[in-house]
Short mmCIF file of C-alpha atoms and ligand atoms in Angstrom, two decimals:
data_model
loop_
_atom_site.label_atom_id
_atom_site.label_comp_id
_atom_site.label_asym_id
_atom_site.label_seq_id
_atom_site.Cartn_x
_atom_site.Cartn_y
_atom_site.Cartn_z
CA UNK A 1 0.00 0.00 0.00
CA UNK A 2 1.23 3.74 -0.75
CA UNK A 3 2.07 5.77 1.79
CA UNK A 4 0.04 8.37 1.75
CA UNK A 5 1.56 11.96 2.50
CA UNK A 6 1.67 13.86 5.15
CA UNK A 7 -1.19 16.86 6.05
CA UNK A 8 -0.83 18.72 8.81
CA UNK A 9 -4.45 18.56 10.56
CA UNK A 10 -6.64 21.63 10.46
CA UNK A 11 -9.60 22.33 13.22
CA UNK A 12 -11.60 25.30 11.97
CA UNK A 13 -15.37 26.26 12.31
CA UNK A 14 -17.71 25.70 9.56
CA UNK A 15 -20.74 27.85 10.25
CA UNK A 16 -24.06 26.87 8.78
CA UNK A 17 -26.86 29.72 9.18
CA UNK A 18 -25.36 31.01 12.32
CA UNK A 19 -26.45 34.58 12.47
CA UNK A 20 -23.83 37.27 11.94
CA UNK A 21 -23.31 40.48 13.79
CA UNK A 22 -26.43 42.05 12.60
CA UNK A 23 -28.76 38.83 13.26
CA UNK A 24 -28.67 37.62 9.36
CA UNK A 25 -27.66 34.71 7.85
CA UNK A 26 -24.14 33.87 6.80
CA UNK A 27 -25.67 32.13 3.77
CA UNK A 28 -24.83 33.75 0.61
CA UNK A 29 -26.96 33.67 -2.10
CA UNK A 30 -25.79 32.59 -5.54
CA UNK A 31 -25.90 35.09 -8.39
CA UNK A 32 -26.56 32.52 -11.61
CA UNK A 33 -28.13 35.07 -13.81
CA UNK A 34 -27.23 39.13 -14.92
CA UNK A 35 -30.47 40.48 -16.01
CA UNK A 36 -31.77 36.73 -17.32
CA UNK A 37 -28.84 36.20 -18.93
CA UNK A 38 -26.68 33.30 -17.88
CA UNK A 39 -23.31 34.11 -16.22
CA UNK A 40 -21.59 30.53 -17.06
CA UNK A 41 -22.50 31.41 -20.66
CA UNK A 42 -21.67 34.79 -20.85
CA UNK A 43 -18.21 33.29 -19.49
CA UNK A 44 -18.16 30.20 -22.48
CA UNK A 45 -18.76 33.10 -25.08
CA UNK A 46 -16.61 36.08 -24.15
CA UNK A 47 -14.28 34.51 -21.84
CA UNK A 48 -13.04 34.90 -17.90
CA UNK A 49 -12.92 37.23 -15.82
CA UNK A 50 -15.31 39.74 -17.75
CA UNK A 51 -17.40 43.23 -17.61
CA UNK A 52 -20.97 43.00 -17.69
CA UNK A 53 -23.12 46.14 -17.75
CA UNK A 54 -26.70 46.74 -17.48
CA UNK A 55 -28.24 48.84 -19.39
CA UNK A 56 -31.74 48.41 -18.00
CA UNK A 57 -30.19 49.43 -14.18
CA UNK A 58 -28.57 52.72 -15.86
CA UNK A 59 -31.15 53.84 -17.34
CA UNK A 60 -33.72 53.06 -14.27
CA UNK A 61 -31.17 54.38 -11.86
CA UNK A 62 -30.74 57.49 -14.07
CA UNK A 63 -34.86 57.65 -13.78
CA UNK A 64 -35.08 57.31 -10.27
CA UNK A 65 -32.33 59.68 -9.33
CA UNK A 66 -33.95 62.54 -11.90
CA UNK A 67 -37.62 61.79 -10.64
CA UNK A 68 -36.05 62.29 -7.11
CA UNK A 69 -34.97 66.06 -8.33
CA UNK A 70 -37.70 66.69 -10.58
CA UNK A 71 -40.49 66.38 -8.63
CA UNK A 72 -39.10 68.71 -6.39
CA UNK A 73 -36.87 71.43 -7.69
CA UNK A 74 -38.33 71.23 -11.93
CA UNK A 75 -35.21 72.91 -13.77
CA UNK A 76 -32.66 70.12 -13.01
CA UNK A 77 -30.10 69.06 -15.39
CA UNK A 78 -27.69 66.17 -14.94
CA UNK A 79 -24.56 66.01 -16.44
CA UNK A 80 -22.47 62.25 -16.98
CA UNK A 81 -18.80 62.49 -14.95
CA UNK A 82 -16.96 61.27 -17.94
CA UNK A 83 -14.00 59.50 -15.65
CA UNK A 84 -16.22 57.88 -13.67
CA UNK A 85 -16.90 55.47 -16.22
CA UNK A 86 -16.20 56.67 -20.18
CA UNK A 87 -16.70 54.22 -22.23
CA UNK A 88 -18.59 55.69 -25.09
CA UNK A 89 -21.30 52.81 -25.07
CA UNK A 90 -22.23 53.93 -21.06
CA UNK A 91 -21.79 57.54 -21.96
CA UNK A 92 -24.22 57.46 -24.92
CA UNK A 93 -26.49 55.92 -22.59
CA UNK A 94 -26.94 58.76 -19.99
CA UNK A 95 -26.53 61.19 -23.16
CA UNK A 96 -29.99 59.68 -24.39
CA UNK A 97 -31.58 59.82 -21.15
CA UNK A 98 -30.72 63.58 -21.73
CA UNK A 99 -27.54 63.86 -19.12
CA UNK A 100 -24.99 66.72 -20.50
CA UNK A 101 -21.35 65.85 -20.25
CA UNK A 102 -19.01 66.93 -17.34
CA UNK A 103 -15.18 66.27 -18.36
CA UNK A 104 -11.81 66.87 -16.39
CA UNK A 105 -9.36 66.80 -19.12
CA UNK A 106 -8.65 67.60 -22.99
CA UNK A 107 -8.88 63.76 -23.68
CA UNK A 108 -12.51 62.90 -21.98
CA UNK A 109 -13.22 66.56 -23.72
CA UNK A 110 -12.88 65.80 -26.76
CA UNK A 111 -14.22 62.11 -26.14
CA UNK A 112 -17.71 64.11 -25.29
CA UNK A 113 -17.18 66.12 -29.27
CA UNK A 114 -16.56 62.87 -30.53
CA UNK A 115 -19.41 61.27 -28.85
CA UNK A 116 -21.75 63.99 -30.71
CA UNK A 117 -22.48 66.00 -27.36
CA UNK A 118 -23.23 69.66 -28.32
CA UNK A 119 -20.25 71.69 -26.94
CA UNK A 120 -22.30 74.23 -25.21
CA UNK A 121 -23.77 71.38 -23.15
CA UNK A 122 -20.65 70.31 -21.98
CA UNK A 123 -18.84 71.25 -18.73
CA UNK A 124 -15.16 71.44 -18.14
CA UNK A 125 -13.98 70.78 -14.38
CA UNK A 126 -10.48 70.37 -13.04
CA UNK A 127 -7.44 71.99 -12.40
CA UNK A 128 -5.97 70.33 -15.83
CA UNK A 129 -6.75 72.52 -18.59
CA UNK A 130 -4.21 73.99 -21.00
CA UNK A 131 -4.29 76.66 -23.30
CA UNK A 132 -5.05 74.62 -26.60
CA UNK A 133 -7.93 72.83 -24.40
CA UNK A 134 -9.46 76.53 -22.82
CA UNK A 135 -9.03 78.04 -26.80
CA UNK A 136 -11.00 75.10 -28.14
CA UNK A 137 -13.47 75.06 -25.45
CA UNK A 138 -13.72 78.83 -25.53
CA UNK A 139 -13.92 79.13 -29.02
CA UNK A 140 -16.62 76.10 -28.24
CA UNK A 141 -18.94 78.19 -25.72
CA UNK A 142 -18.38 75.39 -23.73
CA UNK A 143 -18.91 76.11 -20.06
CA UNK A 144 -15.89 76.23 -18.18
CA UNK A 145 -15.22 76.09 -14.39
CA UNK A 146 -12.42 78.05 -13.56
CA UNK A 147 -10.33 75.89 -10.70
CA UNK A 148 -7.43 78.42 -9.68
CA UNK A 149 -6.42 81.76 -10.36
CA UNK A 150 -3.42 80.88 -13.39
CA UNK A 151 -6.42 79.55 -15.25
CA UNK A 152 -8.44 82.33 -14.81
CA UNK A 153 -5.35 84.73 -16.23
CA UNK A 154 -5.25 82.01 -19.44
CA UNK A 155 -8.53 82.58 -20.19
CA UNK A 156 -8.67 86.11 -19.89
CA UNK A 157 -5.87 86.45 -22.53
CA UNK A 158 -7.26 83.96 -24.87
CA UNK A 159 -10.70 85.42 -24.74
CA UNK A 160 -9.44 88.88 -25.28
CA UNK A 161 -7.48 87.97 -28.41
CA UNK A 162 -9.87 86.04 -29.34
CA UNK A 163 -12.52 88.79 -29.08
CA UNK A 164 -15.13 86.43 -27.52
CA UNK A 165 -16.56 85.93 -24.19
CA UNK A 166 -15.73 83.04 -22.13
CA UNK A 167 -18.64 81.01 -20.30
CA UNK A 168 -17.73 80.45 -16.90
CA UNK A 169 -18.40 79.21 -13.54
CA UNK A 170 -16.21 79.35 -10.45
CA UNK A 171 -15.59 76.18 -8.40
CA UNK A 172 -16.36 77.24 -5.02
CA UNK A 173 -14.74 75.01 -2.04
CA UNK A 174 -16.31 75.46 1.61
CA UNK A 175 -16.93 74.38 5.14
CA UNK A 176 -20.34 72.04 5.12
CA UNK A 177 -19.59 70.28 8.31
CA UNK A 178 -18.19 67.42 6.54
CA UNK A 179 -14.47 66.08 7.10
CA UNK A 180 -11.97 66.15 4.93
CA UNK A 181 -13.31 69.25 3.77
CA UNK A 182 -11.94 69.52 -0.34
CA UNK A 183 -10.15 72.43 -0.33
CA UNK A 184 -7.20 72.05 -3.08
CA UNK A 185 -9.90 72.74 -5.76
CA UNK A 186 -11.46 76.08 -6.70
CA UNK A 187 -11.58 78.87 -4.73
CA UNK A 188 -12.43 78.94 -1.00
CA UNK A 189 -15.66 80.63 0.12
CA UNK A 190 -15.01 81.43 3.92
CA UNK A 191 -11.93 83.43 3.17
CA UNK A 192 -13.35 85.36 0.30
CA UNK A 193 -11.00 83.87 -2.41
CA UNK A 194 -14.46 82.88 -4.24
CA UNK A 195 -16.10 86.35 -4.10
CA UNK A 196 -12.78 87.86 -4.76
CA UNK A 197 -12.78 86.01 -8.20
CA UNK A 198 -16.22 86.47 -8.73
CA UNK A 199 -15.34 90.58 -8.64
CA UNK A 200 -12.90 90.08 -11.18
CA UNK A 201 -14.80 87.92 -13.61
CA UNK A 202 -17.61 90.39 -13.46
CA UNK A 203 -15.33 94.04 -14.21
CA UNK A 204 -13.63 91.77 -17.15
CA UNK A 205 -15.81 91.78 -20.73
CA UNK A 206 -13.61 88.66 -21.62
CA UNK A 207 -16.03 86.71 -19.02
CA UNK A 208 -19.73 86.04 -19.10
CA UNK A 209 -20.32 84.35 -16.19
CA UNK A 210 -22.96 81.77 -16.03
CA UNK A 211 -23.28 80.06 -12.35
CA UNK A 212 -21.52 78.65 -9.40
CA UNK A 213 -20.22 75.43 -8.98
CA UNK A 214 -19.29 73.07 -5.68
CA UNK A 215 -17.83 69.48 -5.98
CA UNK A 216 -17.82 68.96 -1.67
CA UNK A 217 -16.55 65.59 -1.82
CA UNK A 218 -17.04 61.66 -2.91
CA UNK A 219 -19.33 59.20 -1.15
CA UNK A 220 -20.59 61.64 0.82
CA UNK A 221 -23.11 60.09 3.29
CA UNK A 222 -24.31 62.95 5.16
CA UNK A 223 -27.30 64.59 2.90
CA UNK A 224 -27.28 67.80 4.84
CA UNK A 225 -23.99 68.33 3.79
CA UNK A 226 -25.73 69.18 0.42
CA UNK A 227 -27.71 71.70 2.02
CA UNK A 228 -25.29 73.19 3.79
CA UNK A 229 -23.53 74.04 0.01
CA UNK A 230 -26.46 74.71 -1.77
CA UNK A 231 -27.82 77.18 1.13
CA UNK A 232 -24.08 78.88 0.79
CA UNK A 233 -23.91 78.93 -3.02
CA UNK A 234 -27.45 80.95 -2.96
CA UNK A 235 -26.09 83.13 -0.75
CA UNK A 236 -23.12 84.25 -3.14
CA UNK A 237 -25.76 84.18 -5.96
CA UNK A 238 -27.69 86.81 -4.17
CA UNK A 239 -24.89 88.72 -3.74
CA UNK A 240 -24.54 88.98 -6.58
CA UNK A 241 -27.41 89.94 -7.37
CA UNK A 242 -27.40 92.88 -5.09
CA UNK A 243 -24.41 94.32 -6.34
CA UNK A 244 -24.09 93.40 -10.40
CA UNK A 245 -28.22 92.99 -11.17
CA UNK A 246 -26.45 89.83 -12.27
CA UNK A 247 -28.27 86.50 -12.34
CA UNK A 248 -26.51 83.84 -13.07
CA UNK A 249 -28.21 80.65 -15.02
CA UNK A 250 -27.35 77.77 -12.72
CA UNK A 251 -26.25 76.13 -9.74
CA UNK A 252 -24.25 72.83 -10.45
CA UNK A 253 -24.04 71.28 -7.03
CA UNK A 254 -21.63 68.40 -8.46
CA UNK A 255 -21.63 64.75 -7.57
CA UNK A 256 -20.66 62.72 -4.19
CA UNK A 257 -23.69 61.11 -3.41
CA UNK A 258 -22.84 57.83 -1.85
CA UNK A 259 -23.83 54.56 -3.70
CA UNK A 260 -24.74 51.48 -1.75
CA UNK A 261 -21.77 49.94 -1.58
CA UNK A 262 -19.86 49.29 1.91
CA UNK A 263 -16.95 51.09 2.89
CA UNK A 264 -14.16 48.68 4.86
CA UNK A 265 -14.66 49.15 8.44
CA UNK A 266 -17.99 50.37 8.48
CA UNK A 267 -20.30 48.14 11.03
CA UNK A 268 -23.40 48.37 8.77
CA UNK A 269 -23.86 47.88 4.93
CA UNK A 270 -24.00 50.88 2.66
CA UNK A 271 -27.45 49.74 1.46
CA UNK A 272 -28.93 50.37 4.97
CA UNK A 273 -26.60 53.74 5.85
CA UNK A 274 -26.45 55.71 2.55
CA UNK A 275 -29.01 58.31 2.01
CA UNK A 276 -31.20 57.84 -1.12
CA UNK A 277 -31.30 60.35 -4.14
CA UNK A 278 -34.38 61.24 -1.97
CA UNK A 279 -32.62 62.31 0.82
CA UNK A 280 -30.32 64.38 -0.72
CA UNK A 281 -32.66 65.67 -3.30
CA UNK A 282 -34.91 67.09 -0.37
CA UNK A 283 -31.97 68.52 0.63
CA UNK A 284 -30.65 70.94 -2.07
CA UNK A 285 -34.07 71.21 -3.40
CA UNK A 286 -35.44 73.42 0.26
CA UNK A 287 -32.23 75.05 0.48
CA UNK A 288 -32.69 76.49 -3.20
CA UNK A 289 -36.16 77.16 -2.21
CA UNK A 290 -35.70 78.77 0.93
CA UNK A 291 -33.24 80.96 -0.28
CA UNK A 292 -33.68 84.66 -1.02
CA UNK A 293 -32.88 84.14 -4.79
CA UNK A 294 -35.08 86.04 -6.58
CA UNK A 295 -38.57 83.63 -7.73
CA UNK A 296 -38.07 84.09 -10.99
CA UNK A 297 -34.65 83.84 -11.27
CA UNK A 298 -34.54 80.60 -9.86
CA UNK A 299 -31.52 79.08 -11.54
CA UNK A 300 -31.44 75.11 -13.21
CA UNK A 301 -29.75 73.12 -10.98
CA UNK A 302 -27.04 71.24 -12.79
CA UNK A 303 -25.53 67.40 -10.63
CA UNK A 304 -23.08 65.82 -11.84
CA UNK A 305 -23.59 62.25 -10.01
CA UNK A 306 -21.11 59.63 -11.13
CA UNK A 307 -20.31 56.90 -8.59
CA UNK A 308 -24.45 56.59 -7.35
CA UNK A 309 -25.65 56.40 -10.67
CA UNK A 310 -23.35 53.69 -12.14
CA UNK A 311 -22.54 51.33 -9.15
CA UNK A 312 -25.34 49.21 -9.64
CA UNK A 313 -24.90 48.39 -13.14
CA UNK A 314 -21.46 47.19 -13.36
CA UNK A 315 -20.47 43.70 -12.54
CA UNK A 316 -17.48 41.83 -12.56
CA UNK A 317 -17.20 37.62 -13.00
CA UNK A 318 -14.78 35.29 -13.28
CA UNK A 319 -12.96 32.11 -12.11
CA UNK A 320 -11.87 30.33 -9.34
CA UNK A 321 -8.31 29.46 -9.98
CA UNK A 322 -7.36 27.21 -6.71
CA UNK A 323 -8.26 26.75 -3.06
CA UNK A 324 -5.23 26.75 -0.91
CA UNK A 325 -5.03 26.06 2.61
CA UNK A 326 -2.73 28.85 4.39
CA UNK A 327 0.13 28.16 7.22
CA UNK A 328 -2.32 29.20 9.81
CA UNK A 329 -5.17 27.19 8.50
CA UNK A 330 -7.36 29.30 7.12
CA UNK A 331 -8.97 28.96 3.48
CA UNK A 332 -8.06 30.77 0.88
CA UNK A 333 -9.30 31.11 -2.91
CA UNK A 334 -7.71 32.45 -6.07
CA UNK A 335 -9.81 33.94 -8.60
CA UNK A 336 -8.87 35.65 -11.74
CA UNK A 337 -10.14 39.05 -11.12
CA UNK A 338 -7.40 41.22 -9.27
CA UNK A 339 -7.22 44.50 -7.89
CA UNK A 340 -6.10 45.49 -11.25
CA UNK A 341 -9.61 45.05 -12.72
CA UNK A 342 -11.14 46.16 -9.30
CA UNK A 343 -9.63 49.29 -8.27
CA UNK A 344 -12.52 50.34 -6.26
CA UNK A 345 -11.59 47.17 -3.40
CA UNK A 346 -9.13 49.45 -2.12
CA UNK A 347 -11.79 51.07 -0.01
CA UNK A 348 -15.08 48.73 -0.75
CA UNK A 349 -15.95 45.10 0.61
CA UNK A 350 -17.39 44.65 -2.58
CA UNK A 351 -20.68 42.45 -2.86
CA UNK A 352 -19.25 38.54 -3.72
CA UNK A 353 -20.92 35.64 -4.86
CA UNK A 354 -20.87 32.03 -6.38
CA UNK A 355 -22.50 31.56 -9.70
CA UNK A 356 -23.74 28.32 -8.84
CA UNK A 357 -25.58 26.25 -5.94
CA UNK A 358 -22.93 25.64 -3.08
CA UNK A 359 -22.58 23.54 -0.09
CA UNK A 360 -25.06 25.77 3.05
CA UNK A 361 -21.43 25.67 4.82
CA UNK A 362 -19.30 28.44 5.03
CA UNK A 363 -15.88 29.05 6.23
CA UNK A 364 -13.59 31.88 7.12
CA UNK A 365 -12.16 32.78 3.42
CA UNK A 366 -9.31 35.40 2.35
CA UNK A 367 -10.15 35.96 -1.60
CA UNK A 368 -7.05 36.50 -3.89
CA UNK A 369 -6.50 37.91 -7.14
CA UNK A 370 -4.21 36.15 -9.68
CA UNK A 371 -1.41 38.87 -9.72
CA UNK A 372 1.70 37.74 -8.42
CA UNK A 373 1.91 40.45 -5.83
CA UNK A 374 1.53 40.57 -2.47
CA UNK A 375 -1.10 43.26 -2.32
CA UNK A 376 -3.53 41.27 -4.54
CA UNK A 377 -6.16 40.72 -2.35
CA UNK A 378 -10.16 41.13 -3.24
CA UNK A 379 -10.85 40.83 0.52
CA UNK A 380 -9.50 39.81 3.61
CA UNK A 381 -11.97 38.05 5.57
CA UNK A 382 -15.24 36.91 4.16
CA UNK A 383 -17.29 33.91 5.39
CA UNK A 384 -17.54 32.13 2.40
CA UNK A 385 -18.75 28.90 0.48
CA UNK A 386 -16.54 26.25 -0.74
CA UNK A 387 -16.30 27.05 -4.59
CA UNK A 388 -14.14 24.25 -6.24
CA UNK A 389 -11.82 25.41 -9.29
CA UNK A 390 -13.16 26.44 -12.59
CA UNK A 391 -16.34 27.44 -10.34
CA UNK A 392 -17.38 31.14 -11.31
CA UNK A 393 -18.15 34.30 -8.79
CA UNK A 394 -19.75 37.38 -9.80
CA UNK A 395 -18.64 40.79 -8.17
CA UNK A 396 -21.99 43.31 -7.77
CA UNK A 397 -21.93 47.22 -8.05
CA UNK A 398 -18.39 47.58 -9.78
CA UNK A 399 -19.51 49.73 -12.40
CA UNK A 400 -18.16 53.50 -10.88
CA UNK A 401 -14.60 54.01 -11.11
CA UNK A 402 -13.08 50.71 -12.08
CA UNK A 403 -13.11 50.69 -15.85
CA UNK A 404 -11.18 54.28 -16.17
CA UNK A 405 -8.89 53.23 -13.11
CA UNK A 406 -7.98 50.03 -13.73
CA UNK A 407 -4.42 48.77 -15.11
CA UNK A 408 -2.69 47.00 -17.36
CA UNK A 409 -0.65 44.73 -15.31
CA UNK A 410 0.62 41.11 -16.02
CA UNK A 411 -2.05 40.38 -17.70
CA UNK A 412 -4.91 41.50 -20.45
CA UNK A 413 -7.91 43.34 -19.38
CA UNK A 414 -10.77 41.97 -20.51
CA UNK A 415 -13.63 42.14 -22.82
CA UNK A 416 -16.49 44.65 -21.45
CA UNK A 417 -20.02 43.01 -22.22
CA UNK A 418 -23.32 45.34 -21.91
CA UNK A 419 -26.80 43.63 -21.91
CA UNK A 420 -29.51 45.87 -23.26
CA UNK A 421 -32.91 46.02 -22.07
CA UNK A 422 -34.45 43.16 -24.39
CA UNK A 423 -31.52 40.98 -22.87
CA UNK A 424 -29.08 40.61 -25.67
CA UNK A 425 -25.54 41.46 -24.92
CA UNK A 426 -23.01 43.56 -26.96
CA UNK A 427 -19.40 43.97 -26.48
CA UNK A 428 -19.08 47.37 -25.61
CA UNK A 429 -14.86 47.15 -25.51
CA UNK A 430 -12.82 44.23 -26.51
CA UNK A 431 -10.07 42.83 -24.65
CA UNK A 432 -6.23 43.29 -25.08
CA UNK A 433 -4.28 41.29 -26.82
CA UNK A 434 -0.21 41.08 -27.90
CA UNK A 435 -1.12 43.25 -30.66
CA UNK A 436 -2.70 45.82 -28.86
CA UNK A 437 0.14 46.10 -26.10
CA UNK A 438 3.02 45.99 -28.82
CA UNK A 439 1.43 48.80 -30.56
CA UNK A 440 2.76 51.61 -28.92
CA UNK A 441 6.04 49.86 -28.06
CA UNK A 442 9.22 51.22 -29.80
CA UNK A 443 11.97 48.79 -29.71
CA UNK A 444 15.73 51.16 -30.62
CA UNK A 445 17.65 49.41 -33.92
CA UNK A 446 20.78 48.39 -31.71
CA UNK A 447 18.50 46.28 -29.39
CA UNK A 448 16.66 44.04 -32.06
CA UNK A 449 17.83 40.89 -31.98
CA UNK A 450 20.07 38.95 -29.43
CA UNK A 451 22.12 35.60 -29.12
CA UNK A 452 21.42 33.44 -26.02
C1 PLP E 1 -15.38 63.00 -9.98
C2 PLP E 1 -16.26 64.17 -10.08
C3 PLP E 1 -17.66 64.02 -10.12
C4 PLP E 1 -18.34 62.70 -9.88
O1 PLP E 1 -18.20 62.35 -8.54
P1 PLP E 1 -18.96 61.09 -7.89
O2 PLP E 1 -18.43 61.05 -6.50
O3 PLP E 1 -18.59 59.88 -8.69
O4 PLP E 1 -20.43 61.36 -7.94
C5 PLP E 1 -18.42 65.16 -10.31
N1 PLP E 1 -17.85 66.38 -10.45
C6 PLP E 1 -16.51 66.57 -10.41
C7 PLP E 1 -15.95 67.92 -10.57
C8 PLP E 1 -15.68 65.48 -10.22
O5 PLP E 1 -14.35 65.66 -10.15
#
């Protein structure tokens, strides 16, 4: 008979329905299906790990979040945060619901032209704009928000030879009770940097300007915080008001809302902490209301929600690649998806589940990416099914951030799928391949070729 080798014996706890800290179950529920379509076959046809958007969630998120503003404050305007997810297929989405474009560079600027977006609907934030990008969008009428006072002296020379008026906004920064306060972009309300700008901007003919803009933060879960800026940017508005007969056209209170995801450390999920588009709507909405701004010179009140409006449509699934018992005995799996693909699990216990039927057991479970690098890790400490290799998970409410963070890194990124609302699915953005990383590689004459 063959010896059989040596194991060093493991005692661990294998919890079956045992309530968790908050009283629920440990049992996770399988995700088979993205919007009736099939996740192992979406896997056999485009590959592992993969993208998978919804278009039926952005577009009913998009609805909810606009009702929510709508049916309280009627001159509302949303504009799509191009970095927080540009692919053109997602952008053209919220550009048919009727969502302007808000970009922070020349390149997701002219990715809004390119996309057909009317230049005077789009809005340029950011500290990152050079002179060829301010001529263009001057030249444009695009509607620029002036971050420091350099950018303000480059426009004022390029509209003056140009002989046109730029559209502006300032980006105001303030206190609203939150911490950190943001206060490396725009210009600071509480020491009068903002209404010192707003003096010069008015006495110059190379400016028209057109409203005031705040951008208080991201995943901001404190809806009076919204107030608290929309109450303050009224206040300038009046002002000025009072002293130029000036009104200005609109109020762009930014993005931040919080999706539902869960930040790391938090006791409670984000789905039962996070204020709704409700909440903060009710917010802004009486503060606009309730301020002295003139009735009929209530201003449209531009958002510029990225994360809350996307979250819920992206997904991420993929492969278990082993199971692997660590030194100190606990379990450990190996996927395919690392934090690479998943930039956002820097800061997010991100929603995980099988695609299949597991075993009602679950164990103590560190999840690892595929990278060879220390840091790979999807999450630390999850109490978790047994999913055998060549099983498949699916990742829920990936779809802010991580497909203009991500990186190329060891390997390919993947295909991005989207399924439309009659449930087919599209590839929205292929995958890499060797031809598509050798393409911008230059290798110098003396270093083709080698002996070994
Ligand atoms: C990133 C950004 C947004 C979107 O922020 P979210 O937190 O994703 O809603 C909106 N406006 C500006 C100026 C930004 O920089």
């Amino acid at each position: 008979m063959e010896k059989l080798a040596y194991e060093k014996p493991v005692i661990n706890r294998i919890s079956a329905g045992v309530p968790d800290k908050f009283g629920l179950g440990t049992n996770i529920k399988p995700v088979t299906h993205i919007d009736g379509v099939s996740v192992k076959e979406l896997i056999e046809k485009y590959g592992s790990p993969l993208y998978v958007l919804s278009e039926k969630t952005i577009r009913e998120t998009y609805q909810k979040a606009l009702n929510a503003f709508k049916t309280r404050y009627q001159k509302v305007q949303f504009a799509w945060s191009y970095k927080t997810n540009y692919l053109n297929a997602v952008c053209n989405t919220y550009h048919q619901e009727g969502s302007w474009a808000e970009v922070v560079s020349g390149f997701e600027y002219q990715k809004a032209i390119a996309n057909g977006v009317p230049a005077n609907k789009i809005i340029f934030n950011g500290p990152d704009k050079n002179k060829e990008d301010l001529t263009l969008a001057i030249k444009n009428e695009s509607l620029i928000h002036i971050d420091h006072q350099d950018e303000f002296y480059d426009i004022q020379s390029i509209a003056h030879e140009m002989k046109k008026k730029a559209k502006v906004a300032i980006r105001v920064n303030m206190d609203t009770g939150i911490f950190p306060k943001w206060v490396r972009f725009g210009f600071n309300l509480e020491n009068g940097e903002a209404w010192a700008i707003l003096n010069k901007i008015m006495a110059d003919d190379g400016f028209e300007l057109m409203g005031l803009h705040t951008h208080i933060g991201t995943y901001i879960m404190d809806a009076n915080a919204y107030g608290v800026a929309a109450t303050k940017l009224a206040q300038l508005a009046v002002r000025l008001e009072h002293k130029y007969n000036h009104y200005i056209k609109y109020i762009d209170m930014g993005g931040g809302f919080a999706s539902k995801n869960t930040l790391k450390g938090a006791y409670l999920p984000g789905s039962d902490t996070c204020p709704s588009f409700d909440d903060y709507a009710e917010a802004i909405a009486y503060a606009l209301q309730h301020s002295d701004i003139k009735y009929d010179q209530m201003p449209m009140l531009i958002l510029e929600t990225g994360r809350a409006l996307i979250d819920d449509a992206g997904f991420l699934i993929g492969t278990a690649l082993a199971n692997k018992r660590l030194p100190d005995g606990r379990r450990s799996l190996i996927i395919d998806i690392g934090v690479n693909l998943l930039f956002t699990s820097f800061w997010y216990e991100h929603l995980i589940a099988p695609a299949q039927m597991t075993p009602p057991y679950t164990e103590d479970t560190i999840i690892y990416g595929p990278l060879c690098m220390n840091i790979d890790v999807i999450r630390e400490a999850i109490k978790f099914p047994v999913i055998e290799k060549g099983e498949n998970v699916v990742l829920s409410r990936i779809g802010a951030y991580n497909m203009t963070q991500w990186m190329q890194f060891i390997t390919f990124r993947p295909k991005i799928v989207m399924i439309d609302t009659n449930g087919v699915t599209h590839v929205v953005r292929e995958n890499e391949n060797h031809e598509t990383m050798n393409a911008l590689d230059r290798v110098p004459e003396h270093l083709k070729g080698f002996d070994l």
